[in-house]
Short mmCIF file of C-alpha atoms and ligand atoms in Angstrom, two decimals:
data_model
loop_
_atom_site.label_atom_id
_atom_site.label_comp_id
_atom_site.label_asym_id
_atom_site.label_seq_id
_atom_site.Cartn_x
_atom_site.Cartn_y
_atom_site.Cartn_z
CA UNK A 1 -27.64 -4.55 13.48
CA UNK A 2 -26.14 -7.97 12.70
CA UNK A 3 -25.96 -8.32 8.92
CA UNK A 4 -26.63 -12.12 9.01
CA UNK A 5 -30.21 -11.14 9.41
CA UNK A 6 -30.41 -8.90 6.29
CA UNK A 7 -32.16 -11.08 3.64
CA UNK A 8 -32.17 -8.24 1.05
CA UNK A 9 -28.44 -8.99 0.46
CA UNK A 10 -29.40 -12.34 -1.19
CA UNK A 11 -30.92 -10.48 -4.05
CA UNK A 12 -27.52 -9.44 -5.48
CA UNK A 13 -25.98 -11.14 -8.52
CA UNK A 14 -22.80 -12.00 -6.61
CA UNK A 15 -22.35 -14.28 -3.53
CA UNK A 16 -23.07 -13.74 0.12
CA UNK A 17 -20.88 -15.68 2.53
CA UNK A 18 -22.27 -15.94 6.13
CA UNK A 19 -20.82 -17.53 9.25
CA UNK A 20 -22.38 -20.98 8.53
CA UNK A 21 -20.81 -21.13 5.04
CA UNK A 22 -17.79 -23.47 4.70
CA UNK A 23 -15.87 -20.68 2.98
CA UNK A 24 -16.46 -18.19 5.86
CA UNK A 25 -13.22 -18.57 7.71
CA UNK A 26 -11.11 -18.26 4.65
CA UNK A 27 -13.12 -15.37 3.33
CA UNK A 28 -12.84 -13.36 6.56
CA UNK A 29 -9.04 -13.76 6.75
CA UNK A 30 -6.90 -10.72 5.96
CA UNK A 31 -3.21 -10.58 5.16
CA UNK A 32 -2.16 -9.66 8.69
CA UNK A 33 -2.74 -12.19 11.48
CA UNK A 34 -3.78 -11.28 14.98
CA UNK A 35 -7.27 -9.97 14.04
CA UNK A 36 -10.20 -12.15 14.67
CA UNK A 37 -13.35 -10.26 13.68
CA UNK A 38 -16.46 -12.10 12.54
CA UNK A 39 -18.45 -10.14 10.05
CA UNK A 40 -22.16 -10.94 9.64
CA UNK A 41 -21.91 -11.16 5.88
CA UNK A 42 -19.12 -11.04 3.38
CA UNK A 43 -20.67 -9.91 0.07
CA UNK A 44 -18.65 -10.84 -3.04
CA UNK A 45 -20.12 -8.35 -5.36
CA UNK A 46 -20.22 -9.15 -9.14
CA UNK A 47 -20.56 -5.68 -10.71
CA UNK A 48 -21.12 -2.00 -10.03
CA UNK A 49 -24.90 -2.57 -9.69
CA UNK A 50 -24.20 -4.98 -6.85
CA UNK A 51 -21.92 -2.41 -5.21
CA UNK A 52 -24.67 0.19 -5.36
CA UNK A 53 -27.30 -2.21 -3.90
CA UNK A 54 -25.03 -3.24 -1.06
CA UNK A 55 -24.21 0.32 -0.13
CA UNK A 56 -27.90 1.18 -0.10
CA UNK A 57 -28.84 -1.95 1.94
CA UNK A 58 -26.05 -1.19 4.45
CA UNK A 59 -26.97 2.39 4.77
CA UNK A 60 -30.66 1.72 5.28
CA UNK A 61 -30.03 -1.13 7.76
CA UNK A 62 -27.38 0.82 9.83
CA UNK A 63 -25.04 -2.18 9.68
CA UNK A 64 -21.31 -1.63 10.08
CA UNK A 65 -19.79 -1.53 6.64
CA UNK A 66 -16.33 -1.89 5.15
CA UNK A 67 -14.83 -2.31 1.76
CA UNK A 68 -12.29 -4.88 0.94
CA UNK A 69 -10.06 -5.21 -2.06
CA UNK A 70 -6.83 -7.21 -1.65
CA UNK A 71 -7.29 -7.48 2.17
CA UNK A 72 -3.82 -5.94 2.84
CA UNK A 73 -5.02 -3.02 4.85
CA UNK A 74 -2.59 -2.48 7.67
CA UNK A 75 -4.98 -0.87 10.17
CA UNK A 76 -7.18 -3.93 10.92
CA UNK A 77 -10.37 -2.40 9.37
CA UNK A 78 -10.65 -5.27 6.96
CA UNK A 79 -13.31 -7.16 8.96
CA UNK A 80 -15.88 -5.40 11.08
CA UNK A 81 -17.48 -7.41 13.93
CA UNK A 82 -20.97 -8.45 12.86
CA UNK A 83 -21.19 -5.98 9.91
CA UNK A 84 -21.09 -6.21 6.14
CA UNK A 85 -17.86 -6.60 4.18
CA UNK A 86 -18.20 -5.56 0.62
CA UNK A 87 -15.63 -7.79 -0.98
CA UNK A 88 -14.41 -6.92 -4.53
CA UNK A 89 -12.40 -10.20 -4.97
CA UNK A 90 -14.72 -11.38 -7.83
CA UNK A 91 -14.42 -8.13 -9.78
CA UNK A 92 -11.12 -8.71 -11.64
CA UNK A 93 -11.86 -7.74 -15.31
CA UNK A 94 -8.87 -6.15 -16.99
CA UNK A 95 -9.20 -4.45 -20.42
CA UNK A 96 -5.86 -3.42 -21.78
CA UNK A 97 -5.64 -1.01 -24.69
CA UNK A 98 -1.99 -1.63 -25.68
CA UNK A 99 -2.03 0.80 -28.57
CA UNK A 100 -3.66 3.58 -26.54
CA UNK A 101 -1.36 2.71 -23.56
CA UNK A 102 -4.12 2.58 -21.02
CA UNK A 103 -6.14 -0.10 -19.10
CA UNK A 104 -9.46 -0.34 -17.40
CA UNK A 105 -8.95 -2.50 -14.30
CA UNK A 106 -11.65 -3.72 -11.85
CA UNK A 107 -10.57 -3.14 -8.25
CA UNK A 108 -10.60 -6.68 -7.09
CA UNK A 109 -7.32 -7.24 -9.06
CA UNK A 110 -4.03 -7.63 -7.21
CA UNK A 111 -0.88 -5.74 -8.33
CA UNK A 112 0.62 -8.91 -9.50
CA UNK A 113 -2.35 -9.90 -11.66
CA UNK A 114 -2.44 -6.56 -13.43
CA UNK A 115 1.38 -6.42 -13.74
CA UNK A 116 1.59 -9.83 -15.35
CA UNK A 117 -1.19 -9.11 -17.82
CA UNK A 118 0.30 -5.68 -18.81
CA UNK A 119 3.78 -7.17 -19.22
CA UNK A 120 2.50 -9.52 -21.99
CA UNK A 121 2.21 -6.29 -23.99
CA UNK A 122 5.61 -4.91 -22.78
CA UNK A 123 3.75 -2.33 -20.65
CA UNK A 124 3.60 -1.47 -17.00
CA UNK A 125 1.85 0.70 -14.37
CA UNK A 126 3.64 1.10 -11.06
CA UNK A 127 2.06 -0.37 -7.94
CA UNK A 128 3.84 -1.26 -4.63
CA UNK A 129 6.46 -3.80 -3.57
CA UNK A 130 4.09 -6.79 -3.01
CA UNK A 131 2.16 -8.67 -5.71
CA UNK A 132 -0.69 -9.69 -3.52
CA UNK A 133 -1.69 -6.13 -2.41
CA UNK A 134 -4.97 -5.00 -4.00
CA UNK A 135 -4.92 -2.27 -6.61
CA UNK A 136 -7.95 -0.71 -4.81
CA UNK A 137 -6.62 0.35 -1.46
CA UNK A 138 -3.12 0.90 -2.79
CA UNK A 139 -4.26 3.32 -5.51
CA UNK A 140 -6.72 5.28 -3.42
CA UNK A 141 -3.95 6.07 -0.86
CA UNK A 142 -1.26 6.95 -3.39
CA UNK A 143 0.84 3.91 -4.30
CA UNK A 144 4.62 3.97 -3.70
CA UNK A 145 6.55 1.22 -5.46
CA UNK A 146 9.34 0.15 -7.77
CA UNK A 147 8.59 2.75 -10.51
CA UNK A 148 8.03 5.70 -8.06
CA UNK A 149 11.10 7.66 -9.07
CA UNK A 150 10.67 6.90 -12.81
CA UNK A 151 6.92 7.34 -13.25
CA UNK A 152 5.67 8.76 -9.86
CA UNK A 153 2.94 7.38 -7.58
CA UNK A 154 0.37 5.02 -8.79
CA UNK A 155 -2.12 7.89 -8.70
CA UNK A 156 0.02 9.83 -11.13
CA UNK A 157 -1.00 7.18 -13.75
CA UNK A 158 -4.63 7.19 -12.76
CA UNK A 159 -6.63 8.60 -15.67
CA UNK A 160 -10.18 7.99 -14.53
CA UNK A 161 -12.32 5.84 -12.17
CA UNK A 162 -15.81 4.59 -11.65
CA UNK A 163 -16.98 5.20 -8.08
CA UNK A 164 -20.18 4.41 -6.30
CA UNK A 165 -20.84 7.11 -3.72
CA UNK A 166 -22.78 6.83 -0.49
CA UNK A 167 -26.04 7.76 -2.18
CA UNK A 168 -25.70 4.58 -4.32
CA UNK A 169 -24.89 6.55 -7.48
CA UNK A 170 -22.27 5.28 -9.94
CA UNK A 171 -20.14 8.17 -11.05
CA UNK A 172 -17.51 8.36 -13.74
CA UNK A 173 -14.68 10.64 -12.50
CA UNK A 174 -11.71 12.09 -14.27
CA UNK A 175 -9.99 15.47 -14.66
CA UNK A 176 -13.04 16.93 -16.44
CA UNK A 177 -15.94 15.03 -14.87
CA UNK A 178 -16.39 15.50 -11.16
CA UNK A 179 -12.83 16.88 -10.82
CA UNK A 180 -13.05 17.42 -7.07
CA UNK A 181 -13.94 13.80 -6.45
CA UNK A 182 -11.14 12.76 -8.84
CA UNK A 183 -8.72 14.91 -6.85
CA UNK A 184 -9.92 13.42 -3.52
CA UNK A 185 -9.65 9.76 -4.51
CA UNK A 186 -6.04 10.28 -5.47
CA UNK A 187 -4.69 10.01 -1.93
CA UNK A 188 -7.81 10.37 0.23
CA UNK A 189 -8.33 6.57 0.58
CA UNK A 190 -11.70 4.88 0.83
CA UNK A 191 -13.47 7.95 2.29
CA UNK A 192 -15.45 9.03 -0.77
CA UNK A 193 -17.05 5.89 -2.25
CA UNK A 194 -16.29 2.41 -3.63
CA UNK A 195 -14.07 2.47 -6.66
CA UNK A 196 -15.23 -0.27 -8.97
CA UNK A 197 -12.70 0.29 -11.72
CA UNK A 198 -9.77 2.38 -12.51
CA UNK A 199 -8.31 3.60 -15.82
CA UNK A 200 -4.54 3.64 -15.66
CA UNK A 201 -1.85 4.96 -17.96
CA UNK A 202 0.54 2.21 -19.15
CA UNK A 203 4.26 2.78 -19.87
CA UNK A 204 6.46 0.77 -22.18
CA UNK A 205 8.72 -1.45 -20.08
CA UNK A 206 10.27 -4.28 -22.05
CA UNK A 207 12.84 -5.18 -19.39
CA UNK A 208 14.32 -4.11 -16.11
CA UNK A 209 17.51 -4.67 -14.20
CA UNK A 210 16.20 -5.81 -10.89
CA UNK A 211 15.91 -8.17 -7.93
CA UNK A 212 17.38 -8.62 -4.45
CA UNK A 213 20.84 -7.75 -3.41
CA UNK A 214 22.05 -8.52 0.16
CA UNK A 215 24.84 -6.51 1.70
CA UNK A 216 26.27 -6.57 5.21
CA UNK A 217 24.55 -3.83 7.20
CA UNK A 218 27.33 -1.84 8.81
CA UNK A 219 26.51 1.80 9.62
CA UNK A 220 28.91 2.82 6.77
CA UNK A 221 27.19 0.61 4.18
CA UNK A 222 23.77 1.85 5.25
CA UNK A 223 24.68 5.50 4.93
CA UNK A 224 26.41 4.97 1.63
CA UNK A 225 23.56 2.89 0.24
CA UNK A 226 21.14 5.73 0.89
CA UNK A 227 23.48 8.35 -0.57
CA UNK A 228 23.83 6.25 -3.70
CA UNK A 229 20.04 5.72 -3.99
CA UNK A 230 19.52 9.48 -3.66
CA UNK A 231 22.06 10.25 -6.38
CA UNK A 232 20.87 7.45 -8.71
CA UNK A 233 19.01 8.23 -11.93
CA UNK A 234 15.20 8.31 -11.71
CA UNK A 235 15.07 4.89 -13.44
CA UNK A 236 16.29 3.27 -10.22
CA UNK A 237 13.97 2.86 -7.31
CA UNK A 238 15.25 0.91 -4.21
CA UNK A 239 13.88 -0.46 -1.00
CA UNK A 240 16.57 -1.06 1.68
CA UNK A 241 15.33 -3.45 4.42
CA UNK A 242 17.86 -3.42 7.24
CA UNK A 243 17.16 -6.65 9.16
CA UNK A 244 18.63 -9.91 10.37
CA UNK A 245 19.43 -12.19 7.42
CA UNK A 246 16.63 -14.68 7.24
CA UNK A 247 17.58 -18.37 7.18
CA UNK A 248 16.67 -18.85 3.60
CA UNK A 249 18.43 -21.46 1.49
CA UNK A 250 20.11 -18.90 -0.75
CA UNK A 251 21.71 -17.10 2.27
CA UNK A 252 25.00 -18.65 3.42
CA UNK A 253 24.54 -20.01 6.95
CA UNK A 254 27.26 -17.92 8.51
CA UNK A 255 25.15 -14.75 7.81
CA UNK A 256 21.89 -16.08 9.26
CA UNK A 257 20.55 -13.74 11.97
CA UNK A 258 23.31 -11.15 11.25
CA UNK A 259 22.15 -7.61 10.23
CA UNK A 260 22.06 -7.16 6.43
CA UNK A 261 20.56 -4.82 3.94
CA UNK A 262 18.02 -6.89 2.20
CA UNK A 263 17.69 -4.48 -0.71
CA UNK A 264 15.09 -4.63 -3.49
CA UNK A 265 16.41 -2.80 -6.62
CA UNK A 266 14.51 -1.98 -9.82
CA UNK A 267 16.08 -0.11 -12.75
CA UNK A 268 13.32 0.61 -15.23
CA UNK A 269 15.34 1.29 -18.38
CA UNK A 270 17.99 -0.02 -20.77
CA UNK A 271 19.96 -2.99 -19.48
CA UNK A 272 23.46 -1.43 -19.98
CA UNK A 273 22.57 1.75 -18.18
CA UNK A 274 20.93 -0.33 -15.47
CA UNK A 275 24.06 -2.33 -14.85
CA UNK A 276 26.05 0.96 -14.63
CA UNK A 277 23.55 2.30 -12.11
CA UNK A 278 23.66 -0.85 -9.91
CA UNK A 279 27.53 -1.14 -10.06
CA UNK A 280 28.29 1.36 -7.19
CA UNK A 281 25.89 -0.58 -4.90
CA UNK A 282 27.75 -3.80 -5.72
CA UNK A 283 30.99 -1.98 -4.83
CA UNK A 284 29.84 -0.96 -1.29
CA UNK A 285 30.79 -4.33 0.15
CA UNK A 286 31.07 -7.86 -1.19
CA UNK A 287 27.35 -8.72 -1.65
CA UNK A 288 26.29 -11.67 0.41
CA UNK A 289 23.59 -12.53 -2.27
CA UNK A 290 23.24 -10.78 -5.62
CA UNK A 291 20.18 -11.67 -7.58
CA UNK A 292 20.01 -8.36 -9.45
CA UNK A 293 19.86 -9.06 -13.16
CA UNK A 294 18.08 -8.32 -16.40
CA UNK A 295 14.46 -9.47 -15.86
CA UNK A 296 10.85 -8.84 -16.79
CA UNK A 297 9.11 -6.45 -14.48
CA UNK A 298 6.67 -9.04 -12.95
CA UNK A 299 9.66 -10.85 -11.51
CA UNK A 300 9.74 -8.17 -8.92
CA UNK A 301 6.66 -9.90 -7.51
CA UNK A 302 7.59 -13.51 -6.74
CA UNK A 303 4.60 -15.60 -5.73
CA UNK A 304 3.32 -14.79 -2.22
CA UNK A 305 2.45 -17.56 0.21
CA UNK A 306 -1.39 -17.27 0.69
CA UNK A 307 -1.03 -18.89 4.15
CA UNK A 308 1.47 -16.33 5.48
CA UNK A 309 -0.29 -14.06 7.96
CA UNK A 310 2.36 -12.21 9.99
CA UNK A 311 1.58 -10.68 13.33
CA UNK A 312 3.43 -7.40 13.50
CA UNK A 313 3.69 -3.92 14.99
CA UNK A 314 5.22 -1.09 13.14
CA UNK A 315 5.17 2.60 12.22
CA UNK A 316 5.86 4.44 8.94
CA UNK A 317 7.00 8.02 8.75
CA UNK A 318 9.23 10.22 6.60
CA UNK A 319 12.84 11.29 7.27
CA UNK A 320 14.98 13.85 5.60
CA UNK A 321 18.38 12.09 5.42
CA UNK A 322 20.48 9.21 6.65
CA UNK A 323 23.80 10.44 8.02
CA UNK A 324 26.28 8.39 10.03
CA UNK A 325 24.39 9.09 13.31
CA UNK A 326 21.12 7.82 11.86
CA UNK A 327 22.75 4.72 10.33
CA UNK A 328 24.38 4.00 13.83
CA UNK A 329 20.95 4.44 15.43
CA UNK A 330 19.42 1.94 13.04
CA UNK A 331 22.05 -0.69 13.85
CA UNK A 332 21.84 -0.13 17.61
CA UNK A 333 18.08 -0.23 17.78
CA UNK A 334 17.86 -3.39 15.61
CA UNK A 335 20.42 -5.03 17.95
CA UNK A 336 18.43 -4.01 21.07
CA UNK A 337 15.46 -6.39 20.70
CA UNK A 338 14.98 -10.15 20.50
CA UNK A 339 11.97 -9.86 18.17
CA UNK A 340 11.81 -12.92 15.86
CA UNK A 341 12.09 -10.51 12.89
CA UNK A 342 12.63 -6.81 12.98
CA UNK A 343 13.25 -4.36 10.25
CA UNK A 344 14.02 -0.77 9.37
CA UNK A 345 12.90 -0.16 5.84
CA UNK A 346 14.13 2.88 3.89
CA UNK A 347 12.70 3.95 0.58
CA UNK A 348 14.39 6.86 -1.12
CA UNK A 349 11.74 8.90 -2.91
CA UNK A 350 12.14 11.82 -5.25
CA UNK A 351 12.25 11.72 -9.02
CA UNK A 352 8.93 11.78 -10.89
CA UNK A 353 6.93 11.65 -7.66
CA UNK A 354 8.40 14.95 -6.47
CA UNK A 355 7.90 16.82 -9.77
CA UNK A 356 4.04 16.74 -9.57
CA UNK A 357 2.78 19.87 -7.79
CA UNK A 358 1.83 19.22 -4.16
CA UNK A 359 -1.81 20.32 -4.56
CA UNK A 360 -2.50 18.35 -7.79
CA UNK A 361 -3.78 15.36 -5.72
CA UNK A 362 -4.78 14.60 -2.09
CA UNK A 363 -1.39 12.95 -1.54
CA UNK A 364 0.43 15.86 0.15
CA UNK A 365 3.94 14.58 0.70
CA UNK A 366 5.52 14.94 -2.72
CA UNK A 367 8.68 16.51 -1.39
CA UNK A 368 9.34 14.06 1.43
CA UNK A 369 12.80 12.51 0.90
CA UNK A 370 12.76 9.11 2.43
CA UNK A 371 9.97 6.86 3.67
CA UNK A 372 10.95 4.84 6.77
CA UNK A 373 9.18 1.99 8.38
CA UNK A 374 10.25 0.18 11.54
CA UNK A 375 8.54 -3.00 12.55
CA UNK A 376 8.73 -6.12 14.71
CA UNK A 377 7.16 -9.42 13.77
CA UNK A 378 6.37 -12.00 16.49
CA UNK A 379 4.57 -15.20 17.24
CA UNK A 380 1.34 -14.23 18.98
CA UNK A 381 -0.84 -11.02 19.45
CA UNK A 382 -0.20 -10.90 23.21
CA UNK A 383 3.46 -10.16 22.55
CA UNK A 384 2.48 -6.75 21.11
CA UNK A 385 2.97 -5.15 24.55
CA UNK A 386 6.58 -6.31 24.49
CA UNK A 387 7.52 -4.98 21.12
CA UNK A 388 5.40 -1.83 20.78
CA UNK A 389 7.54 0.09 23.21
CA UNK A 390 10.63 -0.90 21.17
CA UNK A 391 8.96 0.39 17.93
CA UNK A 392 8.10 3.69 19.75
CA UNK A 393 11.63 4.13 21.00
CA UNK A 394 13.05 3.38 17.53
CA UNK A 395 10.68 5.89 15.85
CA UNK A 396 11.55 8.55 18.51
CA UNK A 397 15.25 8.02 17.81
CA UNK A 398 14.89 8.41 14.03
CA UNK A 399 12.36 11.23 13.88
CA UNK A 400 13.55 14.36 12.04
CA UNK A 401 11.79 17.42 10.75
CA UNK A 402 9.30 15.83 8.28
CA UNK A 403 6.15 15.12 10.37
CA UNK A 404 4.07 13.84 7.44
CA UNK A 405 2.32 10.37 7.22
CA UNK A 406 1.50 8.10 4.33
CA UNK A 407 -2.10 6.97 4.76
CA UNK A 408 -1.60 3.51 3.25
CA UNK A 409 0.95 2.63 5.98
CA UNK A 410 -0.88 4.19 8.92
CA UNK A 411 -2.08 1.69 11.58
CA UNK A 412 -4.67 2.71 14.15
CA UNK A 413 -2.69 5.81 15.27
CA UNK A 414 -5.51 8.25 16.05
CA UNK A 415 -6.80 11.40 14.43
CA UNK A 416 -3.67 13.45 14.78
CA UNK A 417 -1.72 11.10 12.45
CA UNK A 418 -4.50 11.22 9.89
CA UNK A 419 -4.17 14.95 9.96
CA UNK A 420 -0.42 14.51 9.37
CA UNK A 421 -1.24 12.59 6.15
CA UNK A 422 -3.42 15.46 4.99
CA UNK A 423 -1.89 18.65 6.35
CA UNK A 424 -3.37 22.20 6.03
CA UNK A 425 -5.38 22.95 2.88
CA UNK A 426 -5.38 19.31 1.85
CA UNK A 427 -7.45 18.45 4.95
CA UNK A 428 -9.79 21.38 4.47
CA UNK A 429 -10.44 20.49 0.81
CA UNK A 430 -10.95 16.76 1.59
CA UNK A 431 -13.40 17.73 4.35
CA UNK A 432 -15.44 19.88 2.02
CA UNK A 433 -15.53 17.19 -0.69
CA UNK A 434 -16.53 14.65 1.96
CA UNK A 435 -19.42 16.91 3.03
CA UNK A 436 -20.59 16.89 -0.55
CA UNK A 437 -20.27 13.19 -1.35
CA UNK A 438 -20.69 11.46 2.07
CA UNK A 439 -22.31 13.95 4.46
CA UNK A 440 -23.31 11.27 6.96
CA UNK A 441 -19.85 9.68 6.97
CA UNK A 442 -21.18 6.31 5.72
CA UNK A 443 -17.60 5.36 4.68
CA UNK A 444 -16.05 5.78 8.10
CA UNK A 445 -14.27 2.54 8.92
CA UNK A 446 -11.05 3.65 7.34
CA UNK A 447 -8.47 6.36 8.05
CA UNK A 448 -11.36 8.65 8.41
CA UNK A 449 -11.88 12.11 7.10
CA UNK A 450 -15.05 13.20 8.84
CA UNK A 451 -17.44 15.63 6.98
CA UNK A 452 -17.80 17.68 10.15
CA UNK A 453 -15.61 18.28 13.15
CA UNK A 454 -15.42 14.98 15.18
C1 FAD B 501 2.78 -6.73 2.71
C2 FAD B 501 2.43 -5.36 2.33
C3 FAD B 501 3.12 -4.58 1.48
C4 FAD B 501 2.73 -3.34 1.10
N1 FAD B 501 3.56 -2.62 0.28
C5 FAD B 501 3.19 -1.36 -0.17
C6 FAD B 501 3.91 -0.55 -1.02
O1 FAD B 501 5.02 -1.04 -1.49
N2 FAD B 501 3.54 0.58 -1.47
C7 FAD B 501 2.40 1.16 -0.99
O2 FAD B 501 2.04 2.24 -1.42
N3 FAD B 501 1.57 0.44 -0.10
C8 FAD B 501 1.97 -0.76 0.31
N4 FAD B 501 1.22 -1.45 1.25
C9 FAD B 501 0.05 -0.75 1.87
C10 FAD B 501 -1.21 -0.94 1.00
O3 FAD B 501 -1.14 -0.10 -0.12
C11 FAD B 501 -2.44 -0.63 1.85
O4 FAD B 501 -2.49 -1.52 2.98
C12 FAD B 501 -3.74 -0.81 1.02
O5 FAD B 501 -4.76 -0.24 1.72
C13 FAD B 501 -3.99 -2.31 0.73
O6 FAD B 501 -5.02 -2.34 -0.21
P1 FAD B 501 -5.93 -3.64 -0.28
O7 FAD B 501 -6.97 -3.38 -1.26
O8 FAD B 501 -5.04 -4.83 -0.47
O9 FAD B 501 -6.47 -3.71 1.21
P2 FAD B 501 -7.89 -3.87 1.88
O10 FAD B 501 -7.63 -4.22 3.25
O11 FAD B 501 -8.74 -4.63 1.04
O12 FAD B 501 -8.38 -2.39 1.80
C14 FAD B 501 -7.84 -1.38 2.71
C15 FAD B 501 -8.76 -0.23 2.67
O13 FAD B 501 -8.77 0.45 1.46
C16 FAD B 501 -10.07 0.95 1.08
N5 FAD B 501 -10.38 0.23 -0.15
C17 FAD B 501 -9.79 -0.84 -0.77
N6 FAD B 501 -10.32 -1.00 -1.98
C18 FAD B 501 -11.28 -0.03 -2.17
C19 FAD B 501 -12.18 0.27 -3.25
N7 FAD B 501 -12.10 -0.39 -4.34
N8 FAD B 501 -12.94 1.33 -3.04
C20 FAD B 501 -12.92 2.04 -1.93
N9 FAD B 501 -12.15 1.78 -0.88
C21 FAD B 501 -11.34 0.76 -1.01
C22 FAD B 501 -10.96 0.56 2.23
O14 FAD B 501 -11.02 1.65 3.10
C23 FAD B 501 -10.22 -0.59 2.91
O15 FAD B 501 -10.57 -0.63 4.32
C24 FAD B 501 1.54 -2.72 1.66
C25 FAD B 501 0.82 -3.45 2.51
C26 FAD B 501 1.20 -4.73 2.88
C27 FAD B 501 0.35 -5.56 3.87
#
């Protein structure tokens, strides 16, 4: 069924964008380039009633259906061919209760929009590393960002949510009301309904010591950087991107194209203690660029270029440790391809994230030590066949004992990898909750948890 021909959609309060609309091409574009799907209708819902109506219309018509928040999904589900896109972009209300240290946020908001508004009260909730990512997709999968060691995953600050399920019913969920559904949406992704708003806990955060530090990426420096990040206080979360230095104006030209650690550092605590925590990283080597300084938290999200749509192939997985051999492998592999841009990203986890019991939420990898991503960026989609084998070789060379997966960074990797995101009892419980709330698998264009064996 091509959703262009579903006139019932026009009865909603929001807007319906169809292929003949001047806004159509912009509206169907997602963050990643290389996808060219043409949905029949992009429905910019105005409120939870619209969400319920669109779900009902899509279900009854049999049209393909997907949900879109910030459009940063990495798996290419963001635009189904011919179907309906339920787009939350116009639902961006934010109600901050500064005294009660919580906020109700509609799910069309981006991480940067929420973070900037909360910062005006000296408060913060942790999202990811990129301001333009939607709070919807990020939160439902877990949320690993600059406050992960200090305050845990984004879902660890999720207090409640409003969710429209496949039967069109708007449900309020929290630890007391519909506790199973509340458990499932904290890590289970978009499988259980459309979240229209979230209630988050806010933490006081007047200032941080943060920003980018660039160090030369020898194997020694990589290994020592990770060792320091592991030993650092929980206030410090880091993201080490080992990659060729980009030809940016603030990078001295003699380093352009040479391997560096493009490190994002965020110390969420007192400035003096932050400077002390950062000092050993500065001592690893003479920094090529050092922009780490006392800042406001939203400065971790510099403005994103809305016209940047990279074409990339990559894989994300967990590793246990970075010893000298692993560091050597990273350097060797990055030097073994001519990809325009290539990166090995290492995020040391632990801290508050690891202190939450594993079965408290559907995010099952609390004890994983380091999240690694390897990726190549290139000029056109037909080059994927050149760089995918390189990514696979790189992953195989780094793989250790942790076989888990983080659903928000899974690309289209097949059912076995979805099972890796939800091992053992987590999978069984998610399946039984799915059977209860979405027995026909209406929400299936996602990292799918089928209600019955596929
Ligand atoms: C540049 C970049 C940086 C990233 N950095 C991080 C990071 O630091 N930490 C991290 O944890 N993740 C990160 N991610 C991954 C990100 O969390 C996921 O891609 C997430 O799904 C994006 O959410 P979105 O709303 O922007 O995407 P969308 O493409 O809009 O949504 C992705 C999927 O999420 C589901 N979904 C979204 N909103 C809703 C909703 N309201 N209700 C129900 N289902 C919904 C749908 O299944 C949808 O297909 C990053 C991604 C990118 C592209």
